[in-house]
Short mmCIF file of C-alpha atoms and ligand atoms in Angstrom, two decimals:
data_model
loop_
_atom_site.label_atom_id
_atom_site.label_comp_id
_atom_site.label_asym_id
_atom_site.label_seq_id
_atom_site.Cartn_x
_atom_site.Cartn_y
_atom_site.Cartn_z
CA MET W 215 -23.46 16.84 -1.05
CA THR W 216 -20.00 17.12 0.61
CA ASN W 217 -17.40 18.66 -1.49
CA TYR W 218 -14.85 16.07 -1.96
CA GLU W 219 -12.09 18.32 -3.47
CA GLU W 220 -9.83 18.13 -0.48
CA VAL W 221 -9.69 14.29 -0.34
CA ARG W 222 -9.43 13.97 -4.05
CA GLU W 223 -6.54 16.54 -3.94
CA GLU W 224 -4.68 14.24 -1.21
CA LEU W 225 -5.27 11.35 -3.00
CA PHE W 226 -4.08 13.12 -6.48
CA ALA W 227 -0.99 13.67 -4.70
CA ALA W 228 -0.03 10.20 -3.58
CA VAL W 229 -0.63 9.18 -7.19
CA GLN W 230 1.92 11.68 -8.31
CA MET W 231 4.56 10.46 -5.82
CA ALA W 232 3.78 6.81 -6.93
CA LEU W 233 4.06 7.72 -10.70
CA ASP W 234 7.35 9.80 -9.84
CA GLU W 235 8.95 6.66 -8.07
CA GLY W 236 7.69 4.06 -10.95
CA LEU W 237 5.20 2.46 -8.64
CA LEU W 238 2.45 3.02 -11.02
CA ARG W 239 2.79 2.37 -14.86
CA ILE W 240 -0.15 3.22 -17.28
CA SER W 241 -3.12 2.65 -15.73
CA GLU W 242 -2.00 -0.64 -13.42
CA GLY W 243 -2.46 -0.33 -9.45
CA ASN W 244 -5.36 2.00 -7.65
CA LEU W 245 -5.31 4.14 -4.72
CA SER W 246 -7.93 5.06 -2.04
CA LEU W 247 -8.56 7.14 0.53
CA ARG W 248 -11.19 7.09 3.46
CA THR W 249 -13.48 10.55 3.58
CA PRO W 250 -14.46 12.17 6.63
CA ASP W 251 -18.05 11.07 5.97
CA GLY W 252 -17.07 7.36 5.96
CA TYR W 253 -16.95 7.11 2.10
CA VAL W 254 -13.99 6.06 -0.19
CA ALA W 255 -12.16 8.05 -2.72
CA ILE W 256 -10.51 5.71 -5.37
CA THR W 257 -8.85 6.11 -8.64
CA PRO W 258 -10.82 5.22 -11.49
CA SER W 259 -10.85 2.82 -13.68
CA GLY W 260 -9.15 2.51 -17.15
CA ILE W 261 -7.57 6.12 -17.16
CA LYS W 262 -3.95 6.41 -17.66
CA TYR W 263 -2.27 7.84 -14.59
CA LYS W 264 -0.04 10.15 -16.47
CA GLN W 265 -3.72 11.85 -17.82
CA LEU W 266 -5.50 11.39 -14.32
CA LYS W 267 -7.19 14.84 -12.96
CA PRO W 268 -8.00 14.98 -9.40
CA GLU W 269 -11.86 15.53 -10.32
CA GLU W 270 -11.95 12.06 -12.03
CA ILE W 271 -11.20 10.44 -8.68
CA ALA W 272 -14.59 8.44 -7.78
CA ILE W 273 -16.32 8.26 -4.42
CA VAL W 274 -18.12 4.99 -3.50
CA ASP W 275 -19.42 3.85 -0.33
CA LEU W 276 -18.09 0.95 1.74
CA ASP W 277 -20.12 -1.52 -0.50
CA GLY W 278 -18.46 -0.06 -3.53
CA ARG W 279 -21.70 1.88 -4.90
CA HIS W 280 -21.06 4.91 -6.78
CA ILE W 281 -21.51 8.22 -4.82
CA ASP W 282 -19.68 11.12 -6.64
CA GLY W 283 -17.60 11.90 -9.69
CA PRO W 284 -17.79 11.42 -13.38
CA CYS W 285 -15.67 8.12 -13.76
CA LYS W 286 -16.28 4.53 -12.71
CA ALA W 287 -14.54 3.34 -9.92
CA SER W 288 -11.31 1.19 -10.29
CA SER W 289 -12.22 -2.40 -11.09
CA GLU W 290 -10.42 -3.60 -7.78
CA THR W 291 -12.56 -1.39 -5.80
CA PRO W 292 -14.23 -4.59 -4.01
CA MET W 293 -10.59 -5.34 -2.81
CA HIS W 294 -10.23 -1.91 -1.25
CA THR W 295 -13.86 -1.75 0.20
CA ALA W 296 -13.15 -5.21 2.00
CA ILE W 297 -10.04 -3.98 3.54
CA MET W 298 -11.62 -0.62 4.54
CA ARG W 299 -14.81 -2.34 6.04
CA ASN W 300 -12.79 -4.89 7.97
CA LEU W 301 -9.85 -2.47 9.14
CA PRO W 302 -11.46 0.43 10.35
CA GLU W 303 -7.93 1.92 11.49
CA VAL W 304 -7.14 1.91 7.93
CA GLY W 305 -7.14 5.14 6.31
CA ALA W 306 -5.72 4.91 2.83
CA ILE W 307 -4.49 1.81 0.46
CA CYS W 308 -1.78 1.87 -1.81
CA HIS W 309 -2.14 -1.01 -4.29
CA THR W 310 0.73 -1.25 -7.16
CA HIS W 311 2.20 -3.86 -9.63
CA SER W 312 5.62 -2.60 -8.88
CA PRO W 313 7.93 -4.80 -10.72
CA PHE W 314 10.28 -6.08 -7.98
CA ALA W 315 7.59 -6.71 -5.47
CA MET W 316 5.64 -8.20 -8.39
CA THR W 317 8.43 -10.86 -8.62
CA PHE W 318 8.36 -12.28 -5.07
CA ALA W 319 4.53 -12.55 -5.75
CA ALA W 320 4.91 -14.66 -8.88
CA ALA W 321 7.50 -16.78 -7.01
CA GLY W 322 5.26 -17.17 -3.99
CA LYS W 323 8.27 -15.87 -1.98
CA ASP W 324 7.94 -13.60 1.42
CA ILE W 325 10.47 -10.54 1.30
CA ALA W 326 12.69 -11.05 4.33
CA LEU W 327 13.50 -8.40 6.99
CA ILE W 328 16.85 -7.44 5.20
CA ASN W 329 17.02 -3.64 5.87
CA LEU W 330 15.31 -0.57 7.25
CA GLU W 331 12.63 -0.37 4.16
CA ALA W 332 11.63 -3.84 5.05
CA MET W 333 11.35 -2.72 8.85
CA GLY W 334 9.08 0.11 7.77
CA CYS W 335 6.53 -2.59 6.12
CA GLY W 336 6.99 -4.80 9.29
CA ALA W 337 8.80 -7.40 7.23
CA PRO W 338 8.86 -10.43 6.58
CA ILE W 339 6.18 -9.45 3.90
CA PRO W 340 4.15 -12.38 3.52
CA VAL W 341 2.55 -13.44 0.08
CA ALA W 342 -1.65 -13.82 0.36
CA PRO W 343 -2.81 -16.84 -1.33
CA TRP W 344 -4.21 -16.42 -4.80
CA ALA W 345 -7.44 -14.29 -5.25
CA THR W 346 -9.35 -13.40 -8.26
CA PRO W 347 -8.41 -9.86 -9.17
CA GLY W 348 -11.18 -7.69 -9.08
CA SER W 349 -13.06 -9.64 -6.36
CA ALA W 350 -13.57 -9.18 -2.69
CA ALA W 351 -11.34 -11.96 -1.85
CA GLY W 352 -8.17 -10.00 -2.70
CA GLY W 353 -8.96 -7.72 0.19
CA GLU W 354 -10.23 -10.80 2.31
CA VAL W 355 -6.77 -12.45 2.18
CA THR W 356 -4.71 -9.49 2.91
CA VAL W 357 -7.18 -8.81 5.65
CA THR W 358 -6.38 -11.76 7.52
CA LEU W 359 -2.75 -11.54 7.36
CA PHE W 360 -3.06 -7.56 8.75
CA GLN W 361 -4.91 -8.96 11.55
CA GLN W 362 -2.55 -11.65 12.53
CA ARG W 363 0.18 -8.91 12.46
CA PRO W 364 -0.73 -5.53 13.67
CA ASP W 365 2.67 -4.02 12.72
CA LEU W 366 2.37 -5.36 8.95
CA LYS W 367 1.79 -2.56 6.48
CA ALA W 368 2.26 -4.47 3.03
CA VAL W 369 1.59 -7.75 1.73
CA LEU W 370 2.13 -9.49 -1.64
CA LEU W 371 -1.06 -10.74 -3.51
CA ARG W 372 0.30 -13.92 -5.09
CA ASN W 373 0.71 -13.68 -8.91
CA HIS W 374 -0.69 -10.00 -8.83
CA GLY W 375 1.28 -6.85 -7.06
CA VAL W 376 1.37 -5.47 -3.36
CA VAL W 377 -1.33 -3.93 -1.05
CA ALA W 378 0.05 -1.41 1.61
CA ILE W 379 -1.93 0.32 3.93
CA GLY W 380 -1.46 3.62 5.89
CA GLU W 381 -2.99 6.11 8.15
CA ASN W 382 -3.47 8.47 5.15
CA ALA W 383 -2.51 8.57 1.29
CA GLU W 384 0.80 9.48 1.59
CA ASP W 385 1.77 7.01 4.17
CA SER W 386 0.17 4.39 2.23
CA PHE W 387 2.05 5.52 -1.02
CA ASP W 388 5.31 5.55 1.62
CA LYS W 389 4.83 1.65 2.58
CA ALA W 390 4.16 0.60 -1.19
CA PHE W 391 7.59 2.46 -2.05
CA LYS W 392 9.34 0.77 0.99
CA ALA W 393 8.09 -2.67 -0.13
CA GLU W 394 9.30 -2.23 -3.76
CA VAL W 395 12.99 -1.04 -2.66
CA ALA W 396 13.21 -3.88 -0.04
CA ALA W 397 11.98 -6.23 -2.75
CA GLN W 398 14.63 -4.82 -5.07
CA ILE W 399 17.53 -5.22 -2.63
CA TYR W 400 16.35 -8.56 -1.38
CA TYR W 401 16.26 -9.79 -5.23
CA GLN W 402 19.77 -8.26 -5.77
CA ALA W 403 21.46 -9.43 -2.15
CA LEU W 404 20.06 -13.10 -3.30
CA GLN W 405 21.83 -12.65 -6.82
CA ILE W 406 25.43 -12.51 -5.04
CA GLY W 407 25.10 -14.52 -2.26
CA GLU W 408 22.85 -15.46 1.06
CA PRO W 409 20.81 -12.16 2.30
CA VAL W 410 21.79 -11.47 6.06
CA ILE W 411 18.67 -11.41 7.82
CA ILE W 412 18.08 -8.56 10.78
CA SER W 413 17.51 -10.63 13.93
CA ARG W 414 14.78 -10.00 16.43
CA ARG W 415 17.25 -8.36 18.93
CA GLN W 416 18.62 -5.83 16.27
CA LEU W 417 15.22 -5.22 15.30
CA GLN W 418 14.04 -4.36 18.83
CA GLN W 419 17.17 -2.04 19.26
CA THR W 420 16.47 0.02 16.14
CA ILE W 421 12.85 0.39 16.99
CA ASP W 422 14.09 1.39 20.71
CA THR W 423 16.56 3.78 19.29
CA TYR W 424 14.50 5.36 17.03
CA ALA W 425 11.49 5.71 19.84
CA ASN W 426 14.19 7.32 22.02
CA PHE W 427 15.40 9.78 19.18
CA THR W 428 11.64 10.88 18.69
CA ARG W 429 10.93 11.39 22.20
CA LYS W 430 14.01 13.63 22.47
CA GLU W 431 12.97 15.70 19.36
CA ARG W 432 9.65 16.35 20.92
CA THR W 433 11.05 17.83 24.20
ZN1 ZN U 167 -3.82 -5.00 -9.39
#
């Protein structure tokens, strides 16, 4: 049996960051991370995040069958494994019920490209069609959107929450965090006027400037 200590610790660290930033409350939301041997480490079902221990993180296969760990995997495992099966480039998933993003998910309204956080998620952040929570459909509706736009890193599940994807656990947390900040700022901007959307040209200029900066840093 492979020792999953390292993947559990990596996922646990992302859970702590999400807790610290208010993205996870009580036991809502769930995170997963692909293991080096092709399984999925996922937060357990029904455990309060403040009491979670790394060893309680479950290991399942890509069909959601239990492989290792004392706890039952999250009830939203079918959504996570559907994404992992269909998008092999995804290393980790951060699914949250963060309140501002949930507000847009409840209104069925995309989060527009209004700031750098939205840009980091590949905004506009679309709303996926309704899918029964706990079913593989939740994964399938997001896969369709992620496949249509390779730069997209976060999707809203209608009347539910956020699904953010990343290369690793911290990266997927980062995208979920950015989606929540973008949602909060967009919501606030809508209260005081008409939010100004970043244009395609401004987006490209920002991407080019950033690419130049990182190129210089490497040399
Ligand atoms: Zn959920």
